[in-house]
Tab-separated table of C-alpha atoms in Angstrom:
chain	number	residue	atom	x	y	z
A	1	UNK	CA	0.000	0.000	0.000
A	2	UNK	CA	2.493	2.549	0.590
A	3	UNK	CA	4.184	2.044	-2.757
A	4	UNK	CA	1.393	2.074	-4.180
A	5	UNK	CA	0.613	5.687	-2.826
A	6	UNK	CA	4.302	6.739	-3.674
A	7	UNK	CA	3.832	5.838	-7.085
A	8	UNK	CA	0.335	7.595	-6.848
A	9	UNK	CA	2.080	10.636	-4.684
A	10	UNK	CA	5.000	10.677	-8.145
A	11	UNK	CA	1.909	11.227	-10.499
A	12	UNK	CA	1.839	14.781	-11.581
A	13	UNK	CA	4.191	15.287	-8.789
A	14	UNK	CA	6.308	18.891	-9.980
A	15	UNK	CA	9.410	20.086	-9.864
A	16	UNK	CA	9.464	23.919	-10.102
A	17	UNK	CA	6.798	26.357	-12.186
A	18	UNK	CA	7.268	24.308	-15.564
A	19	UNK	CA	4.242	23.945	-17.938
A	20	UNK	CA	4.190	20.491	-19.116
A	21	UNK	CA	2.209	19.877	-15.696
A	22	UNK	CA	4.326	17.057	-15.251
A	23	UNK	CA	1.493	14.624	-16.985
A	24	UNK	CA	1.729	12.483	-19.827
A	25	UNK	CA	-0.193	14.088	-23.172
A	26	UNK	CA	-1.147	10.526	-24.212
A	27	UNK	CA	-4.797	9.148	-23.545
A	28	UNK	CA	-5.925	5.671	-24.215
A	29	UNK	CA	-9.307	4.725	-24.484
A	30	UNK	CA	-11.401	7.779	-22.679
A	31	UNK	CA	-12.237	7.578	-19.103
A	32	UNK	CA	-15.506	8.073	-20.472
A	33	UNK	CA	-17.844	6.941	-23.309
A	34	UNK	CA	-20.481	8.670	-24.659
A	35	UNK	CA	-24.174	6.546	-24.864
A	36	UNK	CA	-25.043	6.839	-28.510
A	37	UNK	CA	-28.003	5.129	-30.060
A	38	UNK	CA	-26.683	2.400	-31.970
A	39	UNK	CA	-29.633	0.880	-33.948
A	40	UNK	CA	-27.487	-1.813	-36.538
A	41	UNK	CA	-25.672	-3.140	-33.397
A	42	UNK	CA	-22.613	-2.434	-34.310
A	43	UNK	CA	-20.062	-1.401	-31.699
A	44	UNK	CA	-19.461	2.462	-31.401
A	45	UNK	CA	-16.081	3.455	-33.018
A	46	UNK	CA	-13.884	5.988	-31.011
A	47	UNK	CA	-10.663	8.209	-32.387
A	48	UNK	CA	-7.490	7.407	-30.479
A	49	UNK	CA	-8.672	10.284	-28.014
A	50	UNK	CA	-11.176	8.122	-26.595
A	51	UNK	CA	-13.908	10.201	-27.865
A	52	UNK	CA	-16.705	8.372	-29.612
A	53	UNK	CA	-16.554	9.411	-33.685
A	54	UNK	CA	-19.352	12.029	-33.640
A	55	UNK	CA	-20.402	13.962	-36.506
A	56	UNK	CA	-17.669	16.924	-36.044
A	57	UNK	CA	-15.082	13.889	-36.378
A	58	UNK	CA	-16.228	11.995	-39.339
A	59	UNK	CA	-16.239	15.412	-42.159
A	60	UNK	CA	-13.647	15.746	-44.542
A	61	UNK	CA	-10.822	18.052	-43.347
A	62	UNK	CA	-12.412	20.909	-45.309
A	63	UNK	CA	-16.093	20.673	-43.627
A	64	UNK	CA	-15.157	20.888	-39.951
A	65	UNK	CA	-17.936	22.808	-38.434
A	66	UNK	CA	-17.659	25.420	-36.280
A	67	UNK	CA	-19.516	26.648	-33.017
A	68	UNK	CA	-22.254	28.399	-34.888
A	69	UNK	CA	-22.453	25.243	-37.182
A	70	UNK	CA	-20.575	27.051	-40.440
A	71	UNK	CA	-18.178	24.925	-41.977
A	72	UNK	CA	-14.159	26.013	-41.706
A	73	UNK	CA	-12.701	27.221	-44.560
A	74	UNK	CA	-9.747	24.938	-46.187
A	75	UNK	CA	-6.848	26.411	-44.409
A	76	UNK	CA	-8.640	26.576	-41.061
A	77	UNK	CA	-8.921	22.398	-41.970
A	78	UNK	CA	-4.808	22.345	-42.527
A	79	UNK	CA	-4.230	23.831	-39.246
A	80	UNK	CA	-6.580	20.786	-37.477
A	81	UNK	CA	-4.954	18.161	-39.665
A	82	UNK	CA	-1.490	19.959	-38.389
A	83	UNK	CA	-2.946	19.143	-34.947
A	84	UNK	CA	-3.909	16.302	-35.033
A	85	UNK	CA	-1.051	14.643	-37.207
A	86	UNK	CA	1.745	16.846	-34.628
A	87	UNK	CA	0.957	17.041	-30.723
A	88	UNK	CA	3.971	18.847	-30.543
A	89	UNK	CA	3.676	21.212	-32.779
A	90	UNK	CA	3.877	25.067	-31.743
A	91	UNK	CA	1.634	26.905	-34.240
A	92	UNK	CA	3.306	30.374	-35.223
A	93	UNK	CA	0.855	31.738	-38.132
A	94	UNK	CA	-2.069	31.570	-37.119
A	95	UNK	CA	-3.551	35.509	-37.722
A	96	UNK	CA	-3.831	35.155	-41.161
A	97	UNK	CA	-6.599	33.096	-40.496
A	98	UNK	CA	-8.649	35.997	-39.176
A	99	UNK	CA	-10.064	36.701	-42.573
A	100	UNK	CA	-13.203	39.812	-43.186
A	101	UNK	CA	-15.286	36.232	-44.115
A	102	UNK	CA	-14.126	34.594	-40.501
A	103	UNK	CA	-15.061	38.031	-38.520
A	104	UNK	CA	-18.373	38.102	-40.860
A	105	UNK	CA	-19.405	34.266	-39.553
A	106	UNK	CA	-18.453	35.233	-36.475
A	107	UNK	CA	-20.725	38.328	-35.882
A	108	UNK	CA	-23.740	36.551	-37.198
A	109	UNK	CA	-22.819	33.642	-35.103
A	110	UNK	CA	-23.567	36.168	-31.846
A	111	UNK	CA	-26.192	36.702	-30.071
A	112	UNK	CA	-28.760	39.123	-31.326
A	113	UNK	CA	-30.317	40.404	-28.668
A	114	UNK	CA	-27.230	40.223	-26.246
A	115	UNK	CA	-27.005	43.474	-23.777
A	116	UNK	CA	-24.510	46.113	-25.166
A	117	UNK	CA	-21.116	46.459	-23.520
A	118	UNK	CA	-19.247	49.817	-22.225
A	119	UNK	CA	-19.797	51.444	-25.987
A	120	UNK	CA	-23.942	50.799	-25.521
A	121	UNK	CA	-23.392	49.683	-29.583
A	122	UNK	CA	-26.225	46.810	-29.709
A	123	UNK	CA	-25.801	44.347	-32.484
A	124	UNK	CA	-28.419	45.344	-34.620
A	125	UNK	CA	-26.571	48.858	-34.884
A	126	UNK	CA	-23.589	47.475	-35.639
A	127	UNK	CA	-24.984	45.435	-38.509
A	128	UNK	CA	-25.757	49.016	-40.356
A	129	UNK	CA	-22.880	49.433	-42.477
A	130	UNK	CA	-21.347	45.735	-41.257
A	131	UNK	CA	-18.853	45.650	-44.294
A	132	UNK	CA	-17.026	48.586	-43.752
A	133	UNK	CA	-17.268	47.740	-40.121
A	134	UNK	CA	-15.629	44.592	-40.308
A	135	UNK	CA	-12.972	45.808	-42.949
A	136	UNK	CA	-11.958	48.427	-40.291
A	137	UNK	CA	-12.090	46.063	-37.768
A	138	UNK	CA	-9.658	43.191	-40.138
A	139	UNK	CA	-6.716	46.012	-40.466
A	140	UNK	CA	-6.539	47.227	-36.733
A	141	UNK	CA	-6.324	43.754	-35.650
A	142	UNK	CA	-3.375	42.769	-38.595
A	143	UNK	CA	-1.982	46.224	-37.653
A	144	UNK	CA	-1.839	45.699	-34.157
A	145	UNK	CA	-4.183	48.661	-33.415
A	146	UNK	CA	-6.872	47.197	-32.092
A	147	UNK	CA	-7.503	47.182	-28.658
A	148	UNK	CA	-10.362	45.764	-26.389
A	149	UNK	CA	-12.864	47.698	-24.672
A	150	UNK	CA	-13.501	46.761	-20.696
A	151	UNK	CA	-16.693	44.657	-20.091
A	152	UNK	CA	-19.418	46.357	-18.455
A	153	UNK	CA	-19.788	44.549	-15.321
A	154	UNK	CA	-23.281	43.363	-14.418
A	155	UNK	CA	-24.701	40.708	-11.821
A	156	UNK	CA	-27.170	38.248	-11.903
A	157	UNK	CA	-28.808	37.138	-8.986
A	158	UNK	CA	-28.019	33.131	-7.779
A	159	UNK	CA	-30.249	30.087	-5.978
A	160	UNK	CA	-28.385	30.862	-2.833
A	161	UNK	CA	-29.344	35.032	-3.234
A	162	UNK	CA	-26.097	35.523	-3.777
A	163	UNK	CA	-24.629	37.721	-7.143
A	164	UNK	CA	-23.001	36.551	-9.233
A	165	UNK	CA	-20.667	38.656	-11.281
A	166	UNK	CA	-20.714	38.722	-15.147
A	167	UNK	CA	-18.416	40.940	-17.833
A	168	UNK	CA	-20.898	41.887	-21.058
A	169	UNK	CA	-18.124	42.346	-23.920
A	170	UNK	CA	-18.680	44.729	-26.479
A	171	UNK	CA	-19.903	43.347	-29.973
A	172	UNK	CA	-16.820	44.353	-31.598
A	173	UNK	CA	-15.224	42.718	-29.012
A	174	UNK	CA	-17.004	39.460	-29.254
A	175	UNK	CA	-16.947	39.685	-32.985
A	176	UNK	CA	-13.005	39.119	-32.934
A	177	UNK	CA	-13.092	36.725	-30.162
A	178	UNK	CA	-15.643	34.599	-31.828
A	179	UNK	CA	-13.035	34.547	-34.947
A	180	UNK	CA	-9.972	33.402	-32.322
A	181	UNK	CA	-12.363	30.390	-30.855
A	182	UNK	CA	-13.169	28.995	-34.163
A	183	UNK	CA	-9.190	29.065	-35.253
A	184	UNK	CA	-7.902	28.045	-31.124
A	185	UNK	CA	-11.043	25.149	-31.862
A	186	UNK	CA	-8.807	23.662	-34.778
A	187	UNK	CA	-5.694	23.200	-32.340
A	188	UNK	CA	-7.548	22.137	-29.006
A	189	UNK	CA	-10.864	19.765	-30.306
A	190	UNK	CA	-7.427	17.639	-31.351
A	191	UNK	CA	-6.208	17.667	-27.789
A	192	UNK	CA	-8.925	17.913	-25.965
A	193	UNK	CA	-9.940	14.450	-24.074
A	194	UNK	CA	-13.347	12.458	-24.224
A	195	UNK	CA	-14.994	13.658	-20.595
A	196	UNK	CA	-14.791	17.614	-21.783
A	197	UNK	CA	-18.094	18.529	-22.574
A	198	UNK	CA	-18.733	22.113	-22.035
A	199	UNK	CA	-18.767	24.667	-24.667
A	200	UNK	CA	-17.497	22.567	-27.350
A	201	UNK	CA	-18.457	22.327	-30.967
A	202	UNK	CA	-20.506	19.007	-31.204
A	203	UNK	CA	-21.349	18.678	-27.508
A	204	UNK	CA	-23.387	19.896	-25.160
A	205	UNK	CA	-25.239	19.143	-21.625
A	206	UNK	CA	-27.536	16.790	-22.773
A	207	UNK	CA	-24.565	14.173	-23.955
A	208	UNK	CA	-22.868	14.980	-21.042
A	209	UNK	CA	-25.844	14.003	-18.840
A	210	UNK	CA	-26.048	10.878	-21.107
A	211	UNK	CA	-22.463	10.129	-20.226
A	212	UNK	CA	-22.509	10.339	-16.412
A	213	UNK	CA	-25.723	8.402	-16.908
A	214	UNK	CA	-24.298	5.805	-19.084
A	215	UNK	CA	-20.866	5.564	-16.770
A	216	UNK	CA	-23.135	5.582	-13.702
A	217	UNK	CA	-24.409	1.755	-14.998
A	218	UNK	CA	-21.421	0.344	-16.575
A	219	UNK	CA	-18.756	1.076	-14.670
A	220	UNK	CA	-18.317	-0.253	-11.279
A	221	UNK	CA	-18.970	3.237	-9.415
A	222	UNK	CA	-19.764	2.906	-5.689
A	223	UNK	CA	-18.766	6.186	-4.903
A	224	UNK	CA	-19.179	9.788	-6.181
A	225	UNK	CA	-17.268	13.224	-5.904
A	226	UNK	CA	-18.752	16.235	-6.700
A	227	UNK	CA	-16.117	18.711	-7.486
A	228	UNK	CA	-17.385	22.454	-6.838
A	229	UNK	CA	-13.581	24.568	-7.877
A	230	UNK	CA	-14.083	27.741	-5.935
A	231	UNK	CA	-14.941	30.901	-7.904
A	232	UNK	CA	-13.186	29.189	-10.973
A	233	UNK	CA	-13.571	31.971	-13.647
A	234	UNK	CA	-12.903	34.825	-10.995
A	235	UNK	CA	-9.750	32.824	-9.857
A	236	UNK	CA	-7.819	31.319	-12.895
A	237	UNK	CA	-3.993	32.323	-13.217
A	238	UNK	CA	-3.640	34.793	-16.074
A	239	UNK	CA	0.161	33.662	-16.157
A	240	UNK	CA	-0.419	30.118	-16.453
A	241	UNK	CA	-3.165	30.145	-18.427
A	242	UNK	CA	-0.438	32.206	-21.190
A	243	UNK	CA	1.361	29.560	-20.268
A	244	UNK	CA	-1.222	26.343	-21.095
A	245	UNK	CA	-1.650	28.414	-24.314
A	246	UNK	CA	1.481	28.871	-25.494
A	247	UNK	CA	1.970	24.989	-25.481
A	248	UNK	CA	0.571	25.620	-28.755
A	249	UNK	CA	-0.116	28.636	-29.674
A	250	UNK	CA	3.420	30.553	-30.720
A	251	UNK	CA	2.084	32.787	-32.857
A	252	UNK	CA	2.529	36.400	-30.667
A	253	UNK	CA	-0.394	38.192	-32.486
A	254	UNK	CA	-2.917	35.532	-31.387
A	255	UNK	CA	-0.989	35.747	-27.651
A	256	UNK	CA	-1.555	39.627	-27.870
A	257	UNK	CA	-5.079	39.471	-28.372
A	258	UNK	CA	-5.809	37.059	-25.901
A	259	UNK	CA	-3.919	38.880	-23.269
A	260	UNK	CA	-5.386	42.449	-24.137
A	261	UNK	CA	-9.119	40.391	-23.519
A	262	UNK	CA	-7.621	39.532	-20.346
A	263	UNK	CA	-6.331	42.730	-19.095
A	264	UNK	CA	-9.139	44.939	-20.603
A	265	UNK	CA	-10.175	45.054	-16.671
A	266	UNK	CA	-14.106	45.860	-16.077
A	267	UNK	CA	-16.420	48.886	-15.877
A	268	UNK	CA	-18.593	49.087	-13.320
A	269	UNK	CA	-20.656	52.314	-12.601
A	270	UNK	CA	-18.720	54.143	-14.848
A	271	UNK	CA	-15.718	53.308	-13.009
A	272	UNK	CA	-12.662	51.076	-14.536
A	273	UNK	CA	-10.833	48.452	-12.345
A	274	UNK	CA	-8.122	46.122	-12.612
A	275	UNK	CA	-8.667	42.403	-12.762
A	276	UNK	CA	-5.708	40.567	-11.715
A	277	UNK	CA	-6.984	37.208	-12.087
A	278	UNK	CA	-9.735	35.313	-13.964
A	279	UNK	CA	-11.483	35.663	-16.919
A	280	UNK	CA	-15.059	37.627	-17.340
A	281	UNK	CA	-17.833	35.309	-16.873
A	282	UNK	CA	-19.500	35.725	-19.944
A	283	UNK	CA	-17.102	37.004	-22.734
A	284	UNK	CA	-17.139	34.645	-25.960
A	285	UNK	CA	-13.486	33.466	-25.522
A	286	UNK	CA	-14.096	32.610	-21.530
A	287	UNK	CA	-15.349	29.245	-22.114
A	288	UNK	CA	-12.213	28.469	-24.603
A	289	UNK	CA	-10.028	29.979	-22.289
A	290	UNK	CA	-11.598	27.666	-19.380
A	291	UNK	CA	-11.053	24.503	-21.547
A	292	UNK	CA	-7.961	25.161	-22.243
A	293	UNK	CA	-7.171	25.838	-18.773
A	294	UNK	CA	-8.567	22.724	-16.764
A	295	UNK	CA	-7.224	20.887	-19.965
A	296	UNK	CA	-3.827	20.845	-18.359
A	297	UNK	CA	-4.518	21.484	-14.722
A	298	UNK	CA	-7.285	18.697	-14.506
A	299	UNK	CA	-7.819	16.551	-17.466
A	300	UNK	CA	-4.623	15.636	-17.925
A	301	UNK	CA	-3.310	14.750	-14.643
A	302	UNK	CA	-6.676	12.330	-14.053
A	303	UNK	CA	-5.945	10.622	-17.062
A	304	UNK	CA	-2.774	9.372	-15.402
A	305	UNK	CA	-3.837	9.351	-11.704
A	306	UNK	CA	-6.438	7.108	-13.328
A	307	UNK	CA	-4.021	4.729	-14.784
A	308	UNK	CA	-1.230	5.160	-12.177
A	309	UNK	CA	-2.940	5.576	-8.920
A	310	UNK	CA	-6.246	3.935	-9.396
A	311	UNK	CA	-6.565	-0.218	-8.996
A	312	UNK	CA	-10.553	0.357	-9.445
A	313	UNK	CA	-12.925	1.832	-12.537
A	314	UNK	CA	-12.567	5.999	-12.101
A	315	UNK	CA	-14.677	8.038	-14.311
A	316	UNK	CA	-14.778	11.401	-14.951
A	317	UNK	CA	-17.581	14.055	-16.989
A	318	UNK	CA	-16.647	17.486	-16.741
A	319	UNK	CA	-18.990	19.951	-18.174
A	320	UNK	CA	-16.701	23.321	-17.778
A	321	UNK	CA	-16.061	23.691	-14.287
A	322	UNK	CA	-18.761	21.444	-13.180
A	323	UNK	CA	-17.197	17.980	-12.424
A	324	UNK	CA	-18.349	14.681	-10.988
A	325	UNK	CA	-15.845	11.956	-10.879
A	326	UNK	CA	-16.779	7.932	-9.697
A	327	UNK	CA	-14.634	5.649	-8.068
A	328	UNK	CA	-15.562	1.944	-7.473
A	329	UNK	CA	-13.627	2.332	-4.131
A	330	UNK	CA	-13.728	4.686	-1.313
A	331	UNK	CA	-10.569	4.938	-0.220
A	332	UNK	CA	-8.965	5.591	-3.676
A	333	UNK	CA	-12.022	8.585	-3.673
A	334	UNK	CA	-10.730	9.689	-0.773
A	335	UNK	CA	-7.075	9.626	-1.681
A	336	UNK	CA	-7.669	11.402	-4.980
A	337	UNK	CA	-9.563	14.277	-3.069
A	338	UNK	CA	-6.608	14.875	-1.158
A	339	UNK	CA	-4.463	14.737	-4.378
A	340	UNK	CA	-6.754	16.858	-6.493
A	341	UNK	CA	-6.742	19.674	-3.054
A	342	UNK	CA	-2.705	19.722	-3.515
A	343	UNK	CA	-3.218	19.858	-7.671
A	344	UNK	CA	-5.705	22.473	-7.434
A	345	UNK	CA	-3.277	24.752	-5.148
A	346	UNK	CA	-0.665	24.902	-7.337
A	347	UNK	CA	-2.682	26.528	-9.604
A	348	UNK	CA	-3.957	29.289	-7.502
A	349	UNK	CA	-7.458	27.279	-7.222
A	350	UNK	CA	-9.011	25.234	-4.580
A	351	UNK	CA	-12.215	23.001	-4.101
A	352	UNK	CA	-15.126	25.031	-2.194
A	353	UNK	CA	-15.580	23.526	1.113
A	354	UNK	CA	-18.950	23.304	1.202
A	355	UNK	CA	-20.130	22.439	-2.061
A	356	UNK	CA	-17.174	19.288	-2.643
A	357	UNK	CA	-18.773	16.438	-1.340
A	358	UNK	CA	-18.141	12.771	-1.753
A	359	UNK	CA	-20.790	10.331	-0.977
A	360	UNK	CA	-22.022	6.837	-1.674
A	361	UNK	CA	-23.646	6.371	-4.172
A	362	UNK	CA	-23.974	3.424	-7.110
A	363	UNK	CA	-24.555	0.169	-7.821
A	364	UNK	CA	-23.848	-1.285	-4.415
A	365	UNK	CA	-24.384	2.256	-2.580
A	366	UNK	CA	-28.188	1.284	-1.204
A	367	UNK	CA	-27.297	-2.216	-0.031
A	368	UNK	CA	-24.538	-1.838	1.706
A	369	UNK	CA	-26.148	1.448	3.453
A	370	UNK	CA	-29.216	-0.672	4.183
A	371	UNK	CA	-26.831	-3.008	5.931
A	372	UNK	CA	-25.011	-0.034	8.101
A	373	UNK	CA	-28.517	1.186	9.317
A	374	UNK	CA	-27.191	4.442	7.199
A	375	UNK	CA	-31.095	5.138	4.921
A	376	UNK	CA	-31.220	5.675	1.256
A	377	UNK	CA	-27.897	7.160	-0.928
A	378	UNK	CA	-27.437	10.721	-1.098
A	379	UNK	CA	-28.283	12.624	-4.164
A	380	UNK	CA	-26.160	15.032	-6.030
A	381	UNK	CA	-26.397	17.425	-8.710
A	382	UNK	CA	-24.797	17.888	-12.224
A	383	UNK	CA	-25.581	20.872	-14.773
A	384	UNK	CA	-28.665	22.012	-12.688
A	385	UNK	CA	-30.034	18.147	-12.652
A	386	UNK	CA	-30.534	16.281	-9.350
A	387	UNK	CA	-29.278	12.498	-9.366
A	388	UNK	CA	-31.302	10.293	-7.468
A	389	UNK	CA	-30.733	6.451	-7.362
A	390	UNK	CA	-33.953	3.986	-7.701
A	391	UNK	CA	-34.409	1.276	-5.410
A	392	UNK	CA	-33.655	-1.497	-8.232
A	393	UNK	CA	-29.789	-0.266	-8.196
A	394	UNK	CA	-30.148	-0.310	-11.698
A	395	UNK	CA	-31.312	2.500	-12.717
A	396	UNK	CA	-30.859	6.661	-12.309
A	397	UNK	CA	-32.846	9.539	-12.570
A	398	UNK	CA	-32.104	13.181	-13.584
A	399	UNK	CA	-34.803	15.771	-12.253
């Protein structure tokens, strides 16, 4: 048992700020399938990610889609062969990508009736004279003169009655941003694993309900950890995030933009402030941003406490920050929250006391309470669902 737990302690284990996170890139078959229909019978095929081989993964190189479901153009499809072909490879040109067609698809991929940011421009006035809009818009960015507006903070009001903050970008803003997802997309849907759901092109809640689901009845799972981060988007390292980027991104115009999103600070009142850390809650390139963040601080290192630490099933569906991970036994749960608390801190983040929980819960879960004298298993939530577990151990609902 102890080497076992040295060997676990050596997994992700650092040695100094370096940004390989100290974690193998390589994934085997995902910690987590998805629960397709499958009406021939024949067994779902999966890329060498893991990932089941969904629609976004079967299109010719030239017809990956993109968020707003418009199809990349041919170069766009080089760069996510490039990625896919090259894990290692730093991409240095990316810019040129940002084409008046890209920033076109990207405004009409926005929100119409979104609130206006700091400039009050709404998106309906800055569709009159679009062309000569985003023409403008092209040469500051290729110049170098463009520069981002602050978001206009607003709050919006939580379950608990607490606010929660969010930064409203200004269309121009999100227009450019919305171009820098779709090319960042090409790179990361490459290296992103199978249990990533959130705010991806392709996927969405509903499969990532359908995964836990699915997981919850194949896998041995006895035990589950609900994984609240603390104020994730308020707290995320600018510096290391730069960092997680730059593991792929080397081109320094694409760099500049994403740090001048990061330091545009926030308007509140009419008054500008500073943020030192996080990204607004909900800019365009958050989300991305996000991915790419956990990507390295969380993904990544399960994968291999999985496969180093773990003797039992572990599964994992992560849906942004939202996580819920299963473990068939409770004292390798317990171990990895202790592990995941030390991760976490490294990073600048940490688990919220009160909303991390691990309970019982699973295919044995109501027996084996039943035999304690303990009552029925615990319920937890996931993406604004509560899971309770029927009687028959079989079977799980979502309300």
């Amino acid at each position: 048992m102890l080497a076992a737990r040295e060997r676990c302690r050596t997994a992700g284990k650092g040695h100094g700020h370096t940004t390989r996170m100290h974690v193998s890139e390589e994934s085997d078959s995902g910690i987590l399938p998805m629960n397709h229909s499958n009406k021939d019978g024949k067994p779902l095929a999966e890329s060498e990610e893991g990932r089941p081989l969904i629609k976004e993964n079967t299109r010719q190189p030239n017809t990956y889609p993109t968020q707003s479901g418009k199809r990349v153009s041919q170069g766009l499809a080089g760069v996510r062969k490039t990625a896919r072909e090259n894990k290692e490879m730093k991409f240095t040109a990316l810019l040129h990508h940002l084409t008046v067609d890209l920033l076109r698809e990207s405004f009409y991929a926005l929100k119409r009736k979104a609130a206006p940011g700091v400039d009050g421009v709404t998106w309906q006035e800055y569709e009159t004279g679009l062309e000569d809009r985003l023409v403008d818009l092209h040469g500051r960015v290729h110049r170098g003169a463009y520069q981002a507006m602050p978001s206009r903070r607003v709050y919006i009001e939580k379950e608990d009655g607490r606010k929660r903050p969010l930064g409203v970008a200004a269309v121009e803003d999100k227009t450019v941003q919305q171009a820098v997802v779709t090319i960042l997309n090409q790179i990361y849907e490459e290296d992103f694993l199978g249990f990533s759901y959130g705010f991806r092109p392709g996927r969405n809640q509903h499969q990532a309900l359908d995964a836990l689901s699915y997981a919850l009845l194949r896998m041995k799972v006895n035990y589950v950890l609900d994984a609240d981060i603390r104020g994730f988007f308020d707290n995320l390292d600018k510096s290391w995030l730069i960092k997680f980027v730059e593991h792929r991104v080397a081109d320094p115009r694409i760099l500049r933009l994403i740090q001048k999103w990061l330091n545009a600070g926030v308007m509140e009142e009419g008054k500008w402030s500073e943020t030192k850390t996080g990204t607004p809650q909900g800019s365009v390139i958050s989300p991305t941003l996000a991915n790419i963040n956990l990507h390295y601080v969380f993904d990544l290192w399960v994968d291999v406490w999985r496969k180093k630490c773990a003797r039992g099933d572990v599964i994992a569906v992560r849906y942004a920050d939202d996580t819920v991970l299963g473990f068939q036994h409770q004292t390798e749960a317990d171990r990895f929250l202790e592990d995941l608390r030390e991760r976490l801190r490294k990073f600048g983040l940490e688990l919220h006391p009160d909303k991390t929980r691990r309970i019982e819960f699973g295919r044995t879960a109501e027996q084996n309470r039943k035999r304690k004298g303990e009552g029925k298993p615990e319920t937890f939530d996931f993406l604004g669902f509560s899971v309770l577990q029927k009687h028959t151990e079989k079977e799980f609902i979502m309300n």
